[in-house]
C-alpha positions in Angstrom: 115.7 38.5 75.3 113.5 41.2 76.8 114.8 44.7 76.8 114.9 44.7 80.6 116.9 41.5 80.2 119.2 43.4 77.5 119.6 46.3 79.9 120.8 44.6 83.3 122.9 42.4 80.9 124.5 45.5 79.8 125.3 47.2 83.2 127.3 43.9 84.3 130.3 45.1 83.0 130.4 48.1 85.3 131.9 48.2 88.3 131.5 49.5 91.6 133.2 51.9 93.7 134.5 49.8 96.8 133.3 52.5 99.0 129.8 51.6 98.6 127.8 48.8 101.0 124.5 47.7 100.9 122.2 48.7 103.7 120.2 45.8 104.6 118.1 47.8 106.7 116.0 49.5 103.6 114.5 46.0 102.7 114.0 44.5 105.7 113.4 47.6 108.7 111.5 50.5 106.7 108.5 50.2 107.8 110.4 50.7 111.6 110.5 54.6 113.0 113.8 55.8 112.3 115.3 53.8 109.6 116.2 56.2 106.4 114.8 56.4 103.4 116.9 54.4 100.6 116.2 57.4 98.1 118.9 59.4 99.8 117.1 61.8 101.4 118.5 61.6 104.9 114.5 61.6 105.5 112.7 58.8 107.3 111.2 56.1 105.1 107.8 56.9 106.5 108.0 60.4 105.8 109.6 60.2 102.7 108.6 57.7 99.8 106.3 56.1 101.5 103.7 58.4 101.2 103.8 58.4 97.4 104.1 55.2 97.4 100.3 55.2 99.2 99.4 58.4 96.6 101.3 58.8 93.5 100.2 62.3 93.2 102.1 63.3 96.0 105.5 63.1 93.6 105.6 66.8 92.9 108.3 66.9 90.4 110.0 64.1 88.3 112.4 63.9 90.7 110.7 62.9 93.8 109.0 60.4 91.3 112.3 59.2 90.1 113.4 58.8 93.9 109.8 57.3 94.7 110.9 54.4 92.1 114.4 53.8 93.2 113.1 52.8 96.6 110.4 50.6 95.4 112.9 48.7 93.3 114.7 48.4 97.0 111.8 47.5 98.8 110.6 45.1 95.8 106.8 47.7 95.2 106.1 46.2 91.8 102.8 47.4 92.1 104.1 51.2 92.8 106.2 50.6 89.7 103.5 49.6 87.5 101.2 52.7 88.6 104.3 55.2 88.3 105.0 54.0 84.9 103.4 55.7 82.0 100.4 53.8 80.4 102.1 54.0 77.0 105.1 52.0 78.0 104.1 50.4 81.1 105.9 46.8 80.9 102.8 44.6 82.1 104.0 41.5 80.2 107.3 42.0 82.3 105.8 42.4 85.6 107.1 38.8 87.3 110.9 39.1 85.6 111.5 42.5 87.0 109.8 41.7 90.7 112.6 38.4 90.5 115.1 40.9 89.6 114.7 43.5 92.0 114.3 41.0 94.5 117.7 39.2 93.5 119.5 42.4 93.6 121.2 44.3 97.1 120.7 48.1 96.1 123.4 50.2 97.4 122.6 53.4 96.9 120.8 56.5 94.4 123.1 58.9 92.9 121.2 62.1 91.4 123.6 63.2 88.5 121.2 66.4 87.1 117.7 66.5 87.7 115.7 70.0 85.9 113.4 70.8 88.5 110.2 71.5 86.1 107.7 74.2 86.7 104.3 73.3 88.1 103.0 73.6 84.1 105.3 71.8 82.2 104.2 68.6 81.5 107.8 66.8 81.0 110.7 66.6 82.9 114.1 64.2 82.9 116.2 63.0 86.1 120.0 61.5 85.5 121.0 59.5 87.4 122.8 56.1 88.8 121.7 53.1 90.7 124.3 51.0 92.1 123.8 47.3 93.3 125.4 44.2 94.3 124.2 41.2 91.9 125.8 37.6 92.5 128.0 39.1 94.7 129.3 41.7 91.7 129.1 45.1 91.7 127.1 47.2 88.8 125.3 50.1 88.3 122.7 51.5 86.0 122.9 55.0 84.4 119.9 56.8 82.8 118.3 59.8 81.7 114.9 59.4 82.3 112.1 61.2 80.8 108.9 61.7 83.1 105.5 63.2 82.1 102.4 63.5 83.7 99.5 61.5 83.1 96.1 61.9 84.9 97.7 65.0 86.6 100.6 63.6 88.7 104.1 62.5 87.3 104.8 59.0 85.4 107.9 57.7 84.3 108.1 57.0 80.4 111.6 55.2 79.2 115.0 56.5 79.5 118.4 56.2 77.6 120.9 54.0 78.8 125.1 54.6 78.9 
C-alpha cells in the first residue's frame, strides 16, 4: 500500500460536521464568471487560483500555494499538483491513483487552522490545516501541517505530518 493509500485510509474514521455540503459548483461551473473560488477566499475562481494555477510563481507565500493546491485537488489539476510539488518528493509514480482519487471524492470545503505568513526571504514556511470531503457517501477530513519551500524561486509544497 502506497502512502497516499495509507493516508486517505487513515482519515476514514473521521467524521464530518453535518453542517458542511459539498458545492457542486467548484467542479463543474469555475471556469463560469461569478462562481467562488473553492479555496475559501470569497474571491472568484478566475481571479483567485486560477491564475497560479496558469503561473506557479504567482503563490506569494505558502499559503496562497497551499490554497492553490486545495482547489486543484477540487477541480481534479494533477498537472498543477505535480509542478507545485517539490522535486524531491514529487509522487510521479503516484500520479494516476491520486487523479482517481481526487476525482472520486466531493470536497466540501478548506479550513486554514495557522498558517506563518513567511517573509519575502525565508525560504520555508508551513500551513495547518483541514480538508473535508464526502467519499462513498461518508464524511472525512484530512489534517496536516505542511511544510512549503521554494524551489526555482516560487513556493513548492514538500510533505506534511498527518493527525
Amino acid at each position: 500500500m502506497s502512502k497516499f493509500s495509507k493516508l486517505i485510509q487513515k482519515q476514514k474514521d473521521q467524521s464530518l460536521p453535518k453542517k458542511h455540503r459539498f458545492n457542486l459548483e467548484a467542479k463543474t461551473n469555475a471556469n463560469r464568471e461569478g462562481v467562488l473560488c473553492p479555496c475559501g477566499s470569497k474571491q472568484s475562481f478566475k481571479v483567485c487560483c486560477e491564475p497560479i494555477h496558469k503561473n506557479i510563481s504567482l503563490a506569494k507565500t505558502p499559503l496562497a500555494l497551499m490554497k492553490s493546491r486545495y482547489t486543484a485537488y477540487v477541480m481534479g489539476n494533477i498537472d498543477y499538483l505535480m509542478q507545485s510539488h517539490h522535486s524531491s518528493t514529487r509522487p510521479i509514480a503516484e500520479k494516476d491513483e491520486i487523479l482517481a482519487w481526487t476525482n472520486s471524492v466531493n470536497w466540501l470545503r478548506l479550513e486554514i487552522i495557522e498558517a506563518k505568513e513567511a517573509q519575502e526571504e525565508e525560504e520555508e514556511g508551513f500551513v495547518t490545516f483541514k480538508a473535508y470531503f464526502l467519499e462513498s457517501g461518508i464524511g472525512n477530513s484530512i489534517f496536516e501541517k505542511s511544510r512549503f519551500i521554494k524551489e526555482n524561486n516560487h513556493w513548492t509544497y514538500v510533505d506534511g505530518i498527518h493527525s
